[in-house]
Every structure is written in structure tokens, then in C-alpha cells.
mmCIF file of C-alpha atoms in Angstrom:
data_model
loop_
_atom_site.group_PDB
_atom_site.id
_atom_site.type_symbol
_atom_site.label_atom_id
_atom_site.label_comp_id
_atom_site.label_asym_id
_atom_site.label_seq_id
_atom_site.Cartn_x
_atom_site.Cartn_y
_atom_site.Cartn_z
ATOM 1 C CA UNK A 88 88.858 78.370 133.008
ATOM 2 C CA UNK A 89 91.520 75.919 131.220
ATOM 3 C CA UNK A 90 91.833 76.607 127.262
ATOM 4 C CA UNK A 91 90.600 73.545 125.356
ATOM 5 C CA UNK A 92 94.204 72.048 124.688
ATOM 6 C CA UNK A 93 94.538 72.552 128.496
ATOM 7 C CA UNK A 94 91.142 70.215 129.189
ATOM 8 C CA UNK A 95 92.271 66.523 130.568
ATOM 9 C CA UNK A 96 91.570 63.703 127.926
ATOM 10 C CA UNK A 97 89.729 61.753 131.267
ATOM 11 C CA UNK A 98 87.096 64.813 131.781
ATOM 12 C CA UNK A 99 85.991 64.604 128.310
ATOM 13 C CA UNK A 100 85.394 60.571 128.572
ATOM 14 C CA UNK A 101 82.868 62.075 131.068
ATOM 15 C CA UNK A 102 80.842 63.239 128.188
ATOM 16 C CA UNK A 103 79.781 66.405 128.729
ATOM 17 C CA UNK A 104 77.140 68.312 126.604
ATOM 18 C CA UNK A 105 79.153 71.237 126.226
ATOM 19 C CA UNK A 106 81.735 72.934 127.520
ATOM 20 C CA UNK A 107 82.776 76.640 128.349
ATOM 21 C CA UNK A 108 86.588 76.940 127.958
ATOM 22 C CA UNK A 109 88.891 79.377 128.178
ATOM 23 C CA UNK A 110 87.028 81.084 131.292
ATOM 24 C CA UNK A 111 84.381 82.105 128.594
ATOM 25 C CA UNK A 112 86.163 82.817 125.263
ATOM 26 C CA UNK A 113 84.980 79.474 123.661
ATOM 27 C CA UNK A 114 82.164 77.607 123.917
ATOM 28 C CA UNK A 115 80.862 74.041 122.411
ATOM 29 C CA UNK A 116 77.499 72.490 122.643
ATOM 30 C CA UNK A 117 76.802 68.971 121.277
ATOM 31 C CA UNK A 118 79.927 69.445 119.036
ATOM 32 C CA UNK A 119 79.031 72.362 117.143
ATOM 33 C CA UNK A 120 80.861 75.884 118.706
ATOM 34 C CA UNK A 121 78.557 78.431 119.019
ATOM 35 C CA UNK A 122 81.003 81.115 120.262
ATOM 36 C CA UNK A 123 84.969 81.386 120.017
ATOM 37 C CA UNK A 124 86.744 84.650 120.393
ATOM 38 C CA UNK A 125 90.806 85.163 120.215
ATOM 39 C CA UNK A 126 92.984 88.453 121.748
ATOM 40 C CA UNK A 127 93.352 90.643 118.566
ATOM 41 C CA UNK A 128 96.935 89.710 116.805
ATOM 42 C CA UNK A 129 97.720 93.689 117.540
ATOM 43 C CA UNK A 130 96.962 93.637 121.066
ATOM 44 C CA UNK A 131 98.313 90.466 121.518
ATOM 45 C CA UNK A 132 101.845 91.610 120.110
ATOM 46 C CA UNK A 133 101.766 94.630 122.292
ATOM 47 C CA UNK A 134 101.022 92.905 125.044
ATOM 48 C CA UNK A 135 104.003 90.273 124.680
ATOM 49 C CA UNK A 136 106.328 93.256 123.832
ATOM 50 C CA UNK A 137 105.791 93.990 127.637
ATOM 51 C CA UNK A 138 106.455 90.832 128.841
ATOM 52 C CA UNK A 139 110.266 91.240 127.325
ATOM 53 C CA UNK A 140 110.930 94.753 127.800
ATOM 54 C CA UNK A 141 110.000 94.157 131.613
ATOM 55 C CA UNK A 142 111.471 90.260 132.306
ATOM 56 C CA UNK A 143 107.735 88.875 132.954
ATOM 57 C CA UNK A 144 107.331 84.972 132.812
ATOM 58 C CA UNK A 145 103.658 84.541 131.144
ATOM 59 C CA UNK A 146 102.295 81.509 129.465
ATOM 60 C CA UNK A 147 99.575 82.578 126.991
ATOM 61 C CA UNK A 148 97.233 79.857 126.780
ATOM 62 C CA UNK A 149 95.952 79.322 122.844
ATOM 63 C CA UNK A 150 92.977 77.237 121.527
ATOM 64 C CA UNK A 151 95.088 74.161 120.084
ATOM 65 C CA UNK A 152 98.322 75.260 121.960
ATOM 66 C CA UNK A 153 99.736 76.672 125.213
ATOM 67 C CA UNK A 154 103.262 79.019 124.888
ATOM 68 C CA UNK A 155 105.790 80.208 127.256
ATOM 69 C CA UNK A 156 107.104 83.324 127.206
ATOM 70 C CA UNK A 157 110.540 82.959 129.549
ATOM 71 C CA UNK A 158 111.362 85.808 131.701
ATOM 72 C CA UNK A 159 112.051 85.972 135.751
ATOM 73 C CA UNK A 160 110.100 83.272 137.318
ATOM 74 C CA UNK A 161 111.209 80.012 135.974
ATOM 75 C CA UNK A 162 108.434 77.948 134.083
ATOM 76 C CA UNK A 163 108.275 74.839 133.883
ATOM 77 C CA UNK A 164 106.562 72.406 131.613
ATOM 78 C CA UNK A 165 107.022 70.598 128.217
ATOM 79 C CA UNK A 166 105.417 73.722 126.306
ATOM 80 C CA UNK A 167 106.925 75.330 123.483
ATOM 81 C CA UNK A 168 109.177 78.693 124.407
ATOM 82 C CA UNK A 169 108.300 81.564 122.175
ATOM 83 C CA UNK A 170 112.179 82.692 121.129
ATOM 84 C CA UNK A 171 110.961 86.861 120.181
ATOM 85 C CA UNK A 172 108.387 88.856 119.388
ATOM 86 C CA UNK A 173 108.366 87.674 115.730
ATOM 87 C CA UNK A 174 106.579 84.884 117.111
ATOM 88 C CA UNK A 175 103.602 86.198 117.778
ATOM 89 C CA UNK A 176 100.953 86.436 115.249
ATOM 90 C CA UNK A 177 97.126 85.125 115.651
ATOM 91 C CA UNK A 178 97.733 81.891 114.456
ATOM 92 C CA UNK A 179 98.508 80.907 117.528
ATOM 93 C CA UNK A 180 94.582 81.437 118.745
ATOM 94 C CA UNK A 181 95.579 82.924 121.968
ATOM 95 C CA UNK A 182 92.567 82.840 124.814
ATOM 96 C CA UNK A 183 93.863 84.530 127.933
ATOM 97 C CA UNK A 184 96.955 84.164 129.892
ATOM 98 C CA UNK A 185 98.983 84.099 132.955
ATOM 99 C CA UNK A 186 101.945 86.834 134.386
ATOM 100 C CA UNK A 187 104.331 84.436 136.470
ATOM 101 C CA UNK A 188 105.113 86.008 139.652
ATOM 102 C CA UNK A 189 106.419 85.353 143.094
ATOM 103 C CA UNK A 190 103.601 86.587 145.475
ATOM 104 C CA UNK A 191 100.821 89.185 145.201
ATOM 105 C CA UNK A 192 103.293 92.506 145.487
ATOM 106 C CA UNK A 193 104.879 91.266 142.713
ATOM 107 C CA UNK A 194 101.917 90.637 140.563
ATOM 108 C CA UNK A 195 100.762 94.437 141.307
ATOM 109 C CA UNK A 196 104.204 95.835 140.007
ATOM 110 C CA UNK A 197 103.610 94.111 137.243
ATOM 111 C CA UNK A 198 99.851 96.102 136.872
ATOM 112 C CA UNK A 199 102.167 99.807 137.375
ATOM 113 C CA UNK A 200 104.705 98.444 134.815
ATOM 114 C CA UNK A 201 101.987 97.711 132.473
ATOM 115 C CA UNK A 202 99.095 99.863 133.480
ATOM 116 C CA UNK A 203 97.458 99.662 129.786
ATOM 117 C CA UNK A 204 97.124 95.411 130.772
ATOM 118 C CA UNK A 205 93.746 96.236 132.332
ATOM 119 C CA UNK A 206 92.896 98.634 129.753
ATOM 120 C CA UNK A 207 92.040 95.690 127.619
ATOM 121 C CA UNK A 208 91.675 92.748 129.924
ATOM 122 C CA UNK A 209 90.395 91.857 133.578
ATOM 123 C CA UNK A 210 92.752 90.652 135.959
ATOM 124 C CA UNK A 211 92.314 87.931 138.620
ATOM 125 C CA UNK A 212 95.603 86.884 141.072
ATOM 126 C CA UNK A 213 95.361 83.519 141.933
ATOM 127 C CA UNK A 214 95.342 82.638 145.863
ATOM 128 C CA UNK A 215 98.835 82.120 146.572
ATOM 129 C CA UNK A 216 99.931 85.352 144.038
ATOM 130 C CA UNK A 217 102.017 82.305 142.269
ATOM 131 C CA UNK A 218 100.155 84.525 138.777
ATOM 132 C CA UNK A 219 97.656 86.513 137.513
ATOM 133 C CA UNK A 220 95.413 85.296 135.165
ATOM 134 C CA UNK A 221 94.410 88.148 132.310
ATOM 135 C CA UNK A 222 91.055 88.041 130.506
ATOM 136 C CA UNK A 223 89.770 89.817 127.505
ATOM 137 C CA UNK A 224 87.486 92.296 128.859
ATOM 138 C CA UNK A 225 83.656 91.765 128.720
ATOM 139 C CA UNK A 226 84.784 87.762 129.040
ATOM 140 C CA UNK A 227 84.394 85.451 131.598
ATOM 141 C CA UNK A 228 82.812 81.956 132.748
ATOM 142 C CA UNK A 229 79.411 84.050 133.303
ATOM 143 C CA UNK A 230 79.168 85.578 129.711
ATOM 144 C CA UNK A 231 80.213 82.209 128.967
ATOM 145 C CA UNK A 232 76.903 80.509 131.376
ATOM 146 C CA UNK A 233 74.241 83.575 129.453
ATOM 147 C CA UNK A 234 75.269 82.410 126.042
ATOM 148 C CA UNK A 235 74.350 78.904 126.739
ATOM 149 C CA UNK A 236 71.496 80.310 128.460
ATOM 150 C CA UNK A 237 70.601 82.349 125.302
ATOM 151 C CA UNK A 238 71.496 78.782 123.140
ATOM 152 C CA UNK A 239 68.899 76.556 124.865
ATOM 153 C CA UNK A 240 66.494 79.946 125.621
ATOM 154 C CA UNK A 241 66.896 79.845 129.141
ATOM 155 C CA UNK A 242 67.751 81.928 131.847
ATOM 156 C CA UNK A 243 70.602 82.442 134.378
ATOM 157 C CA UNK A 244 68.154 81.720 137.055
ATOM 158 C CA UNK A 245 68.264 78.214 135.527
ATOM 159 C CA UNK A 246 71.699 77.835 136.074
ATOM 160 C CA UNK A 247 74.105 76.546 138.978
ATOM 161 C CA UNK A 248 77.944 77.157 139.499
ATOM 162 C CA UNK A 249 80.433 76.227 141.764
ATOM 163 C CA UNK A 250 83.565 78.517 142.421
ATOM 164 C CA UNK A 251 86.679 78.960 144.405
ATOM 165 C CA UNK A 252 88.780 81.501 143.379
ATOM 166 C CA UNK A 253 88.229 85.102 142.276
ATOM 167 C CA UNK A 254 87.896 84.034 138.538
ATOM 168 C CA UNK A 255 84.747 82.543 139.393
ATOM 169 C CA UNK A 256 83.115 85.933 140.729
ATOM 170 C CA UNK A 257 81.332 86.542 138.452
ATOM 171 C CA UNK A 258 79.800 83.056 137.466
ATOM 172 C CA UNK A 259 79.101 82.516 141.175
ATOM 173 C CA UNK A 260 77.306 85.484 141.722
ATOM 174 C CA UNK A 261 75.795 85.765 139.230
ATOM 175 C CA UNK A 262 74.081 82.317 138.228
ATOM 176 C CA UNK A 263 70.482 81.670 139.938
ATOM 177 C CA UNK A 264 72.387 79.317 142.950
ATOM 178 C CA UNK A 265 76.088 80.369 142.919
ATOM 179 C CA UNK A 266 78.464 78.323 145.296
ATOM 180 C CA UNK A 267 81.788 78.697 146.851
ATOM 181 C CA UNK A 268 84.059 75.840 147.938
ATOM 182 C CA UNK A 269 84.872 76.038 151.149
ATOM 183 C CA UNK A 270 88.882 76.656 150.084
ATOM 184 C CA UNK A 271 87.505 79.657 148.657
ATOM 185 C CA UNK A 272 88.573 82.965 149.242
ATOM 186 C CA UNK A 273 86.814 84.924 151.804
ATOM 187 C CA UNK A 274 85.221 87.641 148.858
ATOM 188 C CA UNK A 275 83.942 84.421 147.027
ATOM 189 C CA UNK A 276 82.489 82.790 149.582
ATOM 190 C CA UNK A 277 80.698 86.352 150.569
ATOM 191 C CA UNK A 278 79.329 86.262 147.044
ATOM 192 C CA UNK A 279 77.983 83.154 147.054
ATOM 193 C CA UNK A 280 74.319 81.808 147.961
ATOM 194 C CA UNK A 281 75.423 78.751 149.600
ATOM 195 C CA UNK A 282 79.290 78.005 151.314
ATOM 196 C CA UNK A 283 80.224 74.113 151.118
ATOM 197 C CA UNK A 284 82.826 71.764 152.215
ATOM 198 C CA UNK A 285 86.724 71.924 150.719
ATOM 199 C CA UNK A 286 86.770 70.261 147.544
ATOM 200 C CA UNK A 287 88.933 67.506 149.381
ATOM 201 C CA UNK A 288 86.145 67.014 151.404
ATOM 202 C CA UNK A 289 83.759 65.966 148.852
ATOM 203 C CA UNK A 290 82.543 69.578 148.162
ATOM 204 C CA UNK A 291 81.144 69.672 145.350
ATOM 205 C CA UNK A 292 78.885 66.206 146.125
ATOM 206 C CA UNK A 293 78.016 67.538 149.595
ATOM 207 C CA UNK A 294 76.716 70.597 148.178
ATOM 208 C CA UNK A 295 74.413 68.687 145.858
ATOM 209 C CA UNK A 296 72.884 66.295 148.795
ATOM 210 C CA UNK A 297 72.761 69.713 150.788
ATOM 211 C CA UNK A 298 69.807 70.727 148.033
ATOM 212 C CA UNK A 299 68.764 67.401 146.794
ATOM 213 C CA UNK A 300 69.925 67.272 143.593
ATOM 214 C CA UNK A 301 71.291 63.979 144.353
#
């Protein structure tokens, strides 16, 4: 789901053949991006124009760069701090981002304060209701999976995707063997084809002995 800028230097080393960043908004395969898509500048300024008239924290996570927007829920991190709304302009390459908040009630009044948020974007609240991560609508880590699928002239039943939070509904259930970690939430795991261990309980390895891919 992280934006690229957002990816640790040490996963890279793994050397991946591509990668789908951004939960879906940009995608890279052997070097070369085949798909890359921004929040429009207008919606983009609209939308941060709602994080100051109401106080919301929200980081907006950008291709190169990731930017706070301070508000009622302290952030924290060496990011650069947006000072107003002049600000924002594309340029900054903006992805998807995050509504700071201090439990799940709280990131629902933040839906009624802003009801035209999921008039453009899908929203996902993160287990603990610490945020809710906001996605351009008609993008996520499964549109992300089909256009690689499309790339290499595949199919989704090809494909296999662990998962465990609601931002990986979609992939999960919708890839040919979708599975949930077994920290997942409950409507994940229901989703999924097969449940496996915790990720601190070797998960994601356990899962792949479970249908000898390993």
C-alpha cells in the first residue's frame, strides 16, 4: 500500500520484478512504469481545504514525497509540514492519504464532516481506528494485480495475495488464491480462500509450505 518514497531501501535489495505501490496508483515492472496515476490538483486542493476548516491531522502520501498536514492528532515524523493551502498544487504527485484520528468514532465524524471524501475516494480505517486511509476511487492493490495481469497476458486466476487489513479486500478476494493473516480482521479472513498463522508466527512462510510452493 506504501507510496514509493515510503518503500524501505532493504525491500528493494530484495530485487523484486515489479512493484505495485501506492495500494495500486503506480506500478513498475523491470524498471519501466507501466501505470502511474496522481489525485487531480483540483480535488486535491479541495480536499486539503477540509482538512483545515475542520482541524484533521492527514499525511498525504506523494510519489517522491510524503506531507503533513497538522491539525488535532499530533503527527509525528521528520516529514515536511504543509504551512496553507497555497501549498498544494500537483507537483507534489500526491497518491492517497491518511485522516489522523483517535479511534473509529472519530474517523466516521470525520466521513459526516466531509461527506463529499467518499464521493471521490474509497475509504479503509485501519484496525485500531489510529486513521483512515483514502483511495482514489476505481484504485486499489487489485486493479493494481489485473494490470500486471494484463502486462504479462495473464489472468487473476494466476495470481496469489496475502492480506490483513481491510485495504487488502479487494486483492484478497479477488486474486485466484487470496489469503488472510491470521491478525486479520474477521471480514478479511471471511474473504479469503485460505486463513494462516499471525505474521509473527511465520505467516506468510507457513502459508506457502501449507500449498507447496516451498
Amino acid at each position: 500500500a506504501r507510496t514509493i518514497c515510503d518503500v524501505y531501501d532493504s525491500l528493494f535489495e530484495v530485487g523484486f520484478d515489479g512493484i505495485i505501490a501506492g495500494a495500486g496508483a503506480q506500478i513498475i515492472i523491470d524498471g519501466k512504469e507501466i501505470y502511474h496515476h496522481y489525485i487531480p490538483e483540483d480535488v486535491l486542493i479541495r480536499t486539503v481545504e477540509g482538512f483545515y476548516a475542520h482541524n484533521f491531522s492527514g499525511v498525504l502520501e506523494g510519489t517522491d514525497q510524503i506531507y503533513f498536514v497538522p491539525g488535532e492528532v499530533e503527527l509525528t515524523g521528520d516529514f515536511p509540514r504543509l504551512k496553507g493551502i497555497e501549498d498544494v498544487n500537483g507537483d507534489l504527485k500526491i497518491e492517497k492519504f491518511t485522516i489522523h484520528t483517535f479511534d473509529h468514532a472519530h474517523i466516521w465524524r470525520v466521513v459526516r464532516q466531509m461527506p463529499e471524501l467518499l464521493g471521490w475516494y474509497d475509504m479503509y480505517a485501519n484496525n485500531s481506528g489510529s486513521f483512515g486511509e483514502f483511495v482514489w476511487k476505481g484504485i486499489d492493490k487489485a486493479s493494481g494485480i489485473r494490470r500486471v495481469t494484463e502486462y504479462y497476458g495473464a489472468s487473476m486466476e494466476d495470481t496469489i495475495a496475502f492480506g490483513d487489513s481491510m485495504n487488502d479486500f479487494e486483492i484478497v478476494s479477488r486474486a485466484g488464491i487470496g489469503i488472510a493473516m491470521g491478525n486479520s480482521v474477521e471480514e478479511l479472513k471471511a474473504a479469503a480462500d485460505y486463513v494462516t498463522d499471525p505474521i509473527d508466527r511465520d505467516g506468510v512462510w507457513n502459508a506457502c509450505r501449507h500449498f507447496a510452493w516451498i
